[in-house]
Coordinates of C-alpha atoms and ligand atoms in Angstrom, one line a residue:
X1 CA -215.4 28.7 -34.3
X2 CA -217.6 25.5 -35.0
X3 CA -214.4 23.5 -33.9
X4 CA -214.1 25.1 -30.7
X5 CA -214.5 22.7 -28.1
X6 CA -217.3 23.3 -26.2
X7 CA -217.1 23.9 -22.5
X8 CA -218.0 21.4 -20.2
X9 CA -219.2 23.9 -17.6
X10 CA -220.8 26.9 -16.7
X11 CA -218.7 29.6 -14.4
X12 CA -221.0 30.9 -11.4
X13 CA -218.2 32.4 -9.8
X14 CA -216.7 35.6 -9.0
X15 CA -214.5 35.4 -11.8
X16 CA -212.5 34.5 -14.2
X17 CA -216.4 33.3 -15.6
X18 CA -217.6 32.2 -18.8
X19 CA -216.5 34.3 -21.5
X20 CA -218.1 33.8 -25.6
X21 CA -216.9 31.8 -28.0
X22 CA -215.8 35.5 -29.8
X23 CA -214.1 36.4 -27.2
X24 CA -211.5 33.2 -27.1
X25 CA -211.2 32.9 -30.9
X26 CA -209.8 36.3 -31.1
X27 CA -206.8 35.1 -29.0
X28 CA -205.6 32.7 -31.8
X29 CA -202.8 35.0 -32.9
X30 CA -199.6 36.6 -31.7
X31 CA -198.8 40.4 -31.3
X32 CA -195.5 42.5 -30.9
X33 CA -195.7 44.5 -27.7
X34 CA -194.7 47.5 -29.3
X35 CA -196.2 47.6 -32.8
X36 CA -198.3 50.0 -33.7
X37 CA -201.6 47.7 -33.9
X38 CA -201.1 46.3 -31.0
X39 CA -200.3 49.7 -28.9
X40 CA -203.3 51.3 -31.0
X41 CA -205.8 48.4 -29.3
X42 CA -204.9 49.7 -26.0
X43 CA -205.0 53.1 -26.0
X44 CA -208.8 52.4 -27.5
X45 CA -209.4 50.1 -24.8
X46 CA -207.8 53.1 -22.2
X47 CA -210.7 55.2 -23.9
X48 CA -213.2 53.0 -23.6
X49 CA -213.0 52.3 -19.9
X50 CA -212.5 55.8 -18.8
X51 CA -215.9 56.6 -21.1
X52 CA -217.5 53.4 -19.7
X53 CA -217.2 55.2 -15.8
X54 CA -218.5 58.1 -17.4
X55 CA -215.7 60.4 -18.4
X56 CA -213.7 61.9 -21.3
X57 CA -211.9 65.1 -19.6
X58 CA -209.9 65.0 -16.3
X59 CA -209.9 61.0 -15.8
X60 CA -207.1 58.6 -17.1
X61 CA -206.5 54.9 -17.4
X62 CA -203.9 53.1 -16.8
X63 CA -203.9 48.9 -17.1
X64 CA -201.5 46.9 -15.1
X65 CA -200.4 43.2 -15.5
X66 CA -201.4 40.7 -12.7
X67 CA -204.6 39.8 -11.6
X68 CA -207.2 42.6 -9.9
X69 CA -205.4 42.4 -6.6
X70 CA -202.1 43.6 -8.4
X71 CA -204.0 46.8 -9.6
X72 CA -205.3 47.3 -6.1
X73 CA -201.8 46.9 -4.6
X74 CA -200.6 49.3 -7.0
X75 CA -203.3 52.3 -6.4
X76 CA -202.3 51.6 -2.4
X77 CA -198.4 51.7 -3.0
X78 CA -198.0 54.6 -5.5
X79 CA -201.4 56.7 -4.2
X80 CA -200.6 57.2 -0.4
X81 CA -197.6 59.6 0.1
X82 CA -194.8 58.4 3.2
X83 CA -196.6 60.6 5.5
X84 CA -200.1 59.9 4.6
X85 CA -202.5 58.0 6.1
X86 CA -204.8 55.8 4.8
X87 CA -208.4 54.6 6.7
X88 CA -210.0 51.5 5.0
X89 CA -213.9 50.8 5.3
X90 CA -214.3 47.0 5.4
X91 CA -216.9 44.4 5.8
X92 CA -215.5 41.3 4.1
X93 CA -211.9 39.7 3.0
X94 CA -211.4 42.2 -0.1
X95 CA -211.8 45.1 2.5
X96 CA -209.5 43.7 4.8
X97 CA -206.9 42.7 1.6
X98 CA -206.6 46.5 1.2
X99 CA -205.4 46.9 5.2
X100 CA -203.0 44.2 4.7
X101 CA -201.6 45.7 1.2
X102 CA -201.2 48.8 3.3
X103 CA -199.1 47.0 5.8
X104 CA -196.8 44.9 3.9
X105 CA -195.4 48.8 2.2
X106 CA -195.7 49.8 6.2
X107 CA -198.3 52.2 5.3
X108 CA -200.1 53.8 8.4
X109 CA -203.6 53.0 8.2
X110 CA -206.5 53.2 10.2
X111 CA -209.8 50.3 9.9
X112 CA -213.4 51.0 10.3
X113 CA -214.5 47.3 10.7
X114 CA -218.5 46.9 10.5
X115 CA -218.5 43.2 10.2
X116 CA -219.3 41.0 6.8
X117 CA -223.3 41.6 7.5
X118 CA -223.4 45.7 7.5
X119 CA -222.5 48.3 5.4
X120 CA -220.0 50.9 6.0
X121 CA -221.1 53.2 9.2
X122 CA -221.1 57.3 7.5
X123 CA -221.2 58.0 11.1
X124 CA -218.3 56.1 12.0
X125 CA -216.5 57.4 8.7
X126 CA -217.3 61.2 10.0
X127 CA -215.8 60.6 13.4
X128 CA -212.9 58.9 12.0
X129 CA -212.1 61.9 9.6
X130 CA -212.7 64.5 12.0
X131 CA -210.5 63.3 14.9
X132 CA -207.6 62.1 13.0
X133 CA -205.9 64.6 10.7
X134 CA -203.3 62.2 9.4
X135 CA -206.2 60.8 7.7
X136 CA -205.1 61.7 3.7
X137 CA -206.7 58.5 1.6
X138 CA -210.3 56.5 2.4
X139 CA -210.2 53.6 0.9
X140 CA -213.6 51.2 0.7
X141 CA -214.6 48.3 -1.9
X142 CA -217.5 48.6 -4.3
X143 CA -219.0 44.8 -4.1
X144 CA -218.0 43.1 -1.8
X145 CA -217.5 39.7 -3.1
X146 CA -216.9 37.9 0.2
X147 CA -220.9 38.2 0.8
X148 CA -222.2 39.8 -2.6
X149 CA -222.8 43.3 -0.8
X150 CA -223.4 46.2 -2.4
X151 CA -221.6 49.4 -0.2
X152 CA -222.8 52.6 -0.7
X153 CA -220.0 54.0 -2.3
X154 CA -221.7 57.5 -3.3
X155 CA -222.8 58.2 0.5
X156 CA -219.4 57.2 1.9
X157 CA -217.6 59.2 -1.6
X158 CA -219.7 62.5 -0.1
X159 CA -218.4 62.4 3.2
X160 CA -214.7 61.7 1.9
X161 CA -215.0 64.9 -0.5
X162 CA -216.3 67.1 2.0
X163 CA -213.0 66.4 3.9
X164 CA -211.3 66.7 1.0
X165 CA -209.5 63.4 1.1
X166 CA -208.4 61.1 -1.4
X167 CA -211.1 58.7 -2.1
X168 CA -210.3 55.0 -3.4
X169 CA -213.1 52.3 -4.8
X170 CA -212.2 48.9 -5.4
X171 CA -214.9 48.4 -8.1
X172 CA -213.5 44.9 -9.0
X173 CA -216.4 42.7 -9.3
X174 CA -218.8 45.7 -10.0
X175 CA -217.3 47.6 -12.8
X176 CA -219.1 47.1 -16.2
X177 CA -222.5 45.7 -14.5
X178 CA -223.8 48.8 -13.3
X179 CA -223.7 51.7 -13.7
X180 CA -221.3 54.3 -11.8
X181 CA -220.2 58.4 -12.8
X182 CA -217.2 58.3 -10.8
X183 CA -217.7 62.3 -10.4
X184 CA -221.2 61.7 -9.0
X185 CA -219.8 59.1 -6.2
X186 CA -216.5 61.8 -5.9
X187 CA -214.0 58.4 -6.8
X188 CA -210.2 59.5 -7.6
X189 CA -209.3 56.1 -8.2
X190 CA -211.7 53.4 -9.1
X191 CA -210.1 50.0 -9.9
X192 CA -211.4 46.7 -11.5
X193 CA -209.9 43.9 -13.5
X194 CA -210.9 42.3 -17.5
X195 CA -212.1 39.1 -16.3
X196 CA -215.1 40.5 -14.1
X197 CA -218.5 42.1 -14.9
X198 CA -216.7 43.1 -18.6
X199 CA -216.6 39.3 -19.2
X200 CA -212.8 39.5 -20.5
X201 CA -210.0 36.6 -19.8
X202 CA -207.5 37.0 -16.7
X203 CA -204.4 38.8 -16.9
X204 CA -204.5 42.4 -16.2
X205 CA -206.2 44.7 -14.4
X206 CA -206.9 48.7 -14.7
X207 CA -207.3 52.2 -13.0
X208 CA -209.1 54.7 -13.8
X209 CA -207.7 57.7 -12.2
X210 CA -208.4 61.5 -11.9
X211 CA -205.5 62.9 -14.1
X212 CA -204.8 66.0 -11.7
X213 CA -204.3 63.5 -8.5
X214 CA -202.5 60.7 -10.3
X215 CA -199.8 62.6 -11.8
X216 CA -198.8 64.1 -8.4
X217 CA -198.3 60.8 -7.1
X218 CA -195.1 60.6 -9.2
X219 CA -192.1 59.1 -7.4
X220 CA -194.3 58.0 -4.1
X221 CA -194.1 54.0 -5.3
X222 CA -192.5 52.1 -3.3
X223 CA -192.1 48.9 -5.6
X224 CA -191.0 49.3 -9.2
X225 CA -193.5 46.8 -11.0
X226 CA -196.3 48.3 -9.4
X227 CA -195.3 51.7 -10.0
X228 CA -198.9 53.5 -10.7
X229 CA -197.6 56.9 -11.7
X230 CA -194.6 55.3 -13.8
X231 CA -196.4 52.4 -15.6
X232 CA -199.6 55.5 -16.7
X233 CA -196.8 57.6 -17.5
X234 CA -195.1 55.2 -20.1
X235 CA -198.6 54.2 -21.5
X236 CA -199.8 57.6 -22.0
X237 CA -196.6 59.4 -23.9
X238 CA -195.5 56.4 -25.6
X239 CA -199.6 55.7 -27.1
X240 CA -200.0 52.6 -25.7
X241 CA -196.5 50.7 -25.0
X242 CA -196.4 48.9 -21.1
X243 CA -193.3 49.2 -19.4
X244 CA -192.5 45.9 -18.9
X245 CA -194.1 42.2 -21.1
X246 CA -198.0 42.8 -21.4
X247 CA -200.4 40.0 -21.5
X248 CA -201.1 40.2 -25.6
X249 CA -203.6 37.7 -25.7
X250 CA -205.7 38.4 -22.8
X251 CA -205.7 42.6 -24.0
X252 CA -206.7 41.7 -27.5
X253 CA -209.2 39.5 -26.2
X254 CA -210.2 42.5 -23.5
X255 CA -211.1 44.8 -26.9
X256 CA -213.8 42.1 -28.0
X257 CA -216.2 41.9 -24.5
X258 CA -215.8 45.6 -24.7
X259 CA -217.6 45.8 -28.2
X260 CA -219.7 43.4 -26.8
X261 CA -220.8 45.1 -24.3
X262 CA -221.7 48.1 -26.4
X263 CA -223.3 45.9 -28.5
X264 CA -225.4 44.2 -25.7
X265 CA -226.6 47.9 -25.0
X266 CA -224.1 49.2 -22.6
X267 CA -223.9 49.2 -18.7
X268 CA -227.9 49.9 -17.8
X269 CA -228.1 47.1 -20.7
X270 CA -226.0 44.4 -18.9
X271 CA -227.0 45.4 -15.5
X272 CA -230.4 44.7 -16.3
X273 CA -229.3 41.1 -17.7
X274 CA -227.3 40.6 -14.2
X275 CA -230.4 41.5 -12.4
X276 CA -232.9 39.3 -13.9
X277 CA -230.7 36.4 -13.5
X278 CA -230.0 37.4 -10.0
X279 CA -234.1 37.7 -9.4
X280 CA -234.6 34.6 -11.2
X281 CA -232.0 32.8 -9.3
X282 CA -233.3 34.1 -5.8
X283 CA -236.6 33.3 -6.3
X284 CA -236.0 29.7 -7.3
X285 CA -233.5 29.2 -4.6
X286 CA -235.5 30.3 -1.8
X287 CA -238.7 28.2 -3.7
X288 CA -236.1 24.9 -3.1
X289 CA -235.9 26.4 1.3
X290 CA -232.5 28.2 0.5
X291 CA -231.8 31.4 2.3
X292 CA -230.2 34.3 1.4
X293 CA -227.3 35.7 4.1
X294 CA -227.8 39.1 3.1
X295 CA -231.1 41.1 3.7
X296 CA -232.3 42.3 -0.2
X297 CA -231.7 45.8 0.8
X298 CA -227.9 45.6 0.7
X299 CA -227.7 42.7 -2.5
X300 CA -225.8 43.3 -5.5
X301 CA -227.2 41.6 -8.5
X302 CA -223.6 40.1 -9.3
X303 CA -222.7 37.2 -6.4
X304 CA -225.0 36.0 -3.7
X305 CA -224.0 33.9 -0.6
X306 CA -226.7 31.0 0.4
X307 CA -226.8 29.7 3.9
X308 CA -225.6 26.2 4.0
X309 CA -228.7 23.6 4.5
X310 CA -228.9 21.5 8.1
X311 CA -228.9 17.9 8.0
X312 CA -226.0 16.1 5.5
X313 CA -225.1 18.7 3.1
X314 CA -221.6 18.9 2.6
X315 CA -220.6 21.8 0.2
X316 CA -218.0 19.3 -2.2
X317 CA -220.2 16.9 -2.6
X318 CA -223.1 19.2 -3.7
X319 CA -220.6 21.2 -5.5
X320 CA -219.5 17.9 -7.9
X321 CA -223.2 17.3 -8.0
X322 CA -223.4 20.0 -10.0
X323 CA -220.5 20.1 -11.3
X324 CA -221.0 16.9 -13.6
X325 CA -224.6 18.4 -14.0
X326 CA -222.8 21.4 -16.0
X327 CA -222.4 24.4 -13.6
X328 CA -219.4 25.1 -11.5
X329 CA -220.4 27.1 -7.9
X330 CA -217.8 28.8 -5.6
X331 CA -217.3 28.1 -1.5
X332 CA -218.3 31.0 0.6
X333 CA -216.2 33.0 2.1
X334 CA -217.8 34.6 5.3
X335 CA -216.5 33.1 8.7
X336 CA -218.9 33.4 10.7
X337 CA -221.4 30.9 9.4
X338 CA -221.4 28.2 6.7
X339 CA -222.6 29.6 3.1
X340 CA -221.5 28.8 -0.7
X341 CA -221.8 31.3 -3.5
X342 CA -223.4 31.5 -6.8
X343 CA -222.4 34.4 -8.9
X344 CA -224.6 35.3 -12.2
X345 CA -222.3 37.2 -14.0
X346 CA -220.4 36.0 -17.3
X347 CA -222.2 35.5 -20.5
X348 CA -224.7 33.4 -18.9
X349 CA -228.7 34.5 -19.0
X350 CA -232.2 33.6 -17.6
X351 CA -232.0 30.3 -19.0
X352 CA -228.8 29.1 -17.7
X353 CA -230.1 30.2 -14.6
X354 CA -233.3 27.8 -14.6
X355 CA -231.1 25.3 -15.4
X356 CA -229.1 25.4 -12.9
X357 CA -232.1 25.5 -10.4
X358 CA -233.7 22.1 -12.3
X359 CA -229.7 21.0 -11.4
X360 CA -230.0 22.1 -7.8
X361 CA -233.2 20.6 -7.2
X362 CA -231.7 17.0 -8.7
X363 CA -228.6 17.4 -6.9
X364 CA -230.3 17.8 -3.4
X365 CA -228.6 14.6 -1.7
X366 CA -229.4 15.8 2.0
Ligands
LIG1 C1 -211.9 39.6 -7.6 C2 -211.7 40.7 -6.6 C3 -210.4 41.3 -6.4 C4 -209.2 40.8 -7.0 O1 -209.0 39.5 -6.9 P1 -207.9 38.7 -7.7 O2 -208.0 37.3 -7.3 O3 -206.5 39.3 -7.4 O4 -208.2 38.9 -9.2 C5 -210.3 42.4 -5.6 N1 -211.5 42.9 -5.0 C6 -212.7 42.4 -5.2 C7 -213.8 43.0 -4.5 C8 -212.8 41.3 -6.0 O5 -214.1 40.8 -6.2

């Protein structure tokens, strides 16, 4: 481990971040896909996830190769029967992702748009589900990573349950940072990927379904590598085997942020972390004249967009600024006005955090 090279930066980004040194050493062997050690590993990390949103009886897991938008495209093309219909809540690109998933499988859909600066309308969501019937799956994203909002996903899960509808949580860049009882917020399928808030490596994302309404989605895929029903299935009666080449590496290394998670303290454990660099690296941002886009009401504590400064800034330049000063930023992503990000999620804490702000303040070339 003393050998490893160091990094040369810091990952403030949405993921893939900066993962421990444990966590990349344990990578530095092979595995046979359908060995008994190797198969054992995943059926613990299966466990482990559905525990982690709360859960032992009536919830599955299923993990599926690709990156998270893979998993998403699979819950979409295997959950939503030929004639049902599904209405997606956006406000922000991984919202409107979901829509245009639904449209390459010609999946009807309907979109409740509230722009990238509001939450989710429950009015709107009632109307919608009360004057079209076709309506069969809601689907709405957790964090929205585009701005670093926070939808209400319990509110919005009420409303879904009381029309008894299929209700679908993209809980990418949330899952593992705070905590969420996918019974309390009424989720059927709540989907995230190993390199977010559990601090794993890219290469596959999972689902964690309600048993009951995953198994009856068997035979609705309509693509055979993201088959949902067909890749759980394999997993769960064969104790761990994937259906097709799993990424080895990347699951071993997904068993080791788990245990350090637990060892951190667990979800509320982490999610305090998360927060205090997130209050930390507000307050010092707004004491060097940034702003904030989002109001602090609607704010998750894992990404937040900063409104680009007047006069000379140019986001590449300030970007290798810091960037030889050790910390790596990401480019917004809203269109309607000029912002970059800084995520504080990763195995980064408060002091990484000041010293990126004593790297801000030295990089200010406008
Ligand atoms: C990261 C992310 C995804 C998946 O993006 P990939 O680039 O495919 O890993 C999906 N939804 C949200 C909200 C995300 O933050």
């Amino acid at each position: 481990m003393e050998q490893m090279p160091q990094n040369p930066y810091i990952l403030l980004t949405p993921g893939p971040l900066s993962t421990t040194k444990t966590v990349k050493a344990v990578m530095m062997r092979d595995w046979c896909t359908w060995d008994d050690d190797y198969n054992a590993i995943v059926q613990d990390i299966r466990k482990r996830l559905i525990r982690m949103a709360g859960h032992q009886e009536g919830y599955t897991s299923v993990l599926m190769q690709g990156s998270g938008t893979f998993s998403v495209e699979s819950v979409i093309s295997t959950a939503v029967p030929e004639n049902g219909k599904l209405l997606v809540l956006t406000n922000g690109a991984y919202g409107d992702r979901i829509a245009k998933i639904a449209k390459y499988h010609r999946i009807s859909i309907a979109v409740n748009d509230s722009g990238e600066m509001a939450p989710p309308d429950p009015a709107h969501l009632l109307r919608s589900l009360e004057t079209d019937p076709d309506i069969s799956h809601v689907a709405v994203v957790h964090c929205e990573t585009t701005t670093g909002m926070l939808n209400p996903v319990k509110t919005i899960g009420e409303i879904v349950k009381q029309h008894h509808k299929v209700y679908i949580v993209d809980a990418m860049s949330s899952f593992g940072g705070i905590p969420v009882n996918m019974a309390e917020i009424h989720a059927d399928y709540l989907i995230s990927s190993a390199n977010k808030c559990i601090q794993g490596v890219p290469g596959f994302g999972f689902i964690i379904a309600g048993r009951e309404i995953l198994e009856k989605s068997k035979g609705q895929a309509r693509s055979l590598s993201l088959d949902l029903y067909d890749q759980w299935y394999e997993m769960e009666t064969k104790k761990g085997k994937w259906r097709f080449t799993s990424p080895t590496h990347t699951v071993r290394a997904f068993a080791q942020p788990l245990a350090e998670l637990e060892e951190e303290g667990g979800v509320e454990k982490r999610y305090a972390r998360y927060r205090e660099n997130h209050r930390i690296l507000v307050r010092g941002m707004r004491e060097l004249g940034f702003q904030t886009l989002l109001a602090d009401e609607h704010q998750s504590p894992f990404i937040t967009s900063f409104i680009s400064p007047n006069g000379g800034y140019e986001f590449l330049r300030f970007y290798h600024e810091l960037k030889s000063r050790g910390f790596v930023i990401y480019p917004g992503k809203v269109t309607a006005m000029d912002t970059f990000r800084i995520g504080n999620i990763g195995d980064i804490g408060p002091d990484d955090i000041r010293n990126l702000l004593s790297a801000v303040k030295s990089s200010v070339f406008w």
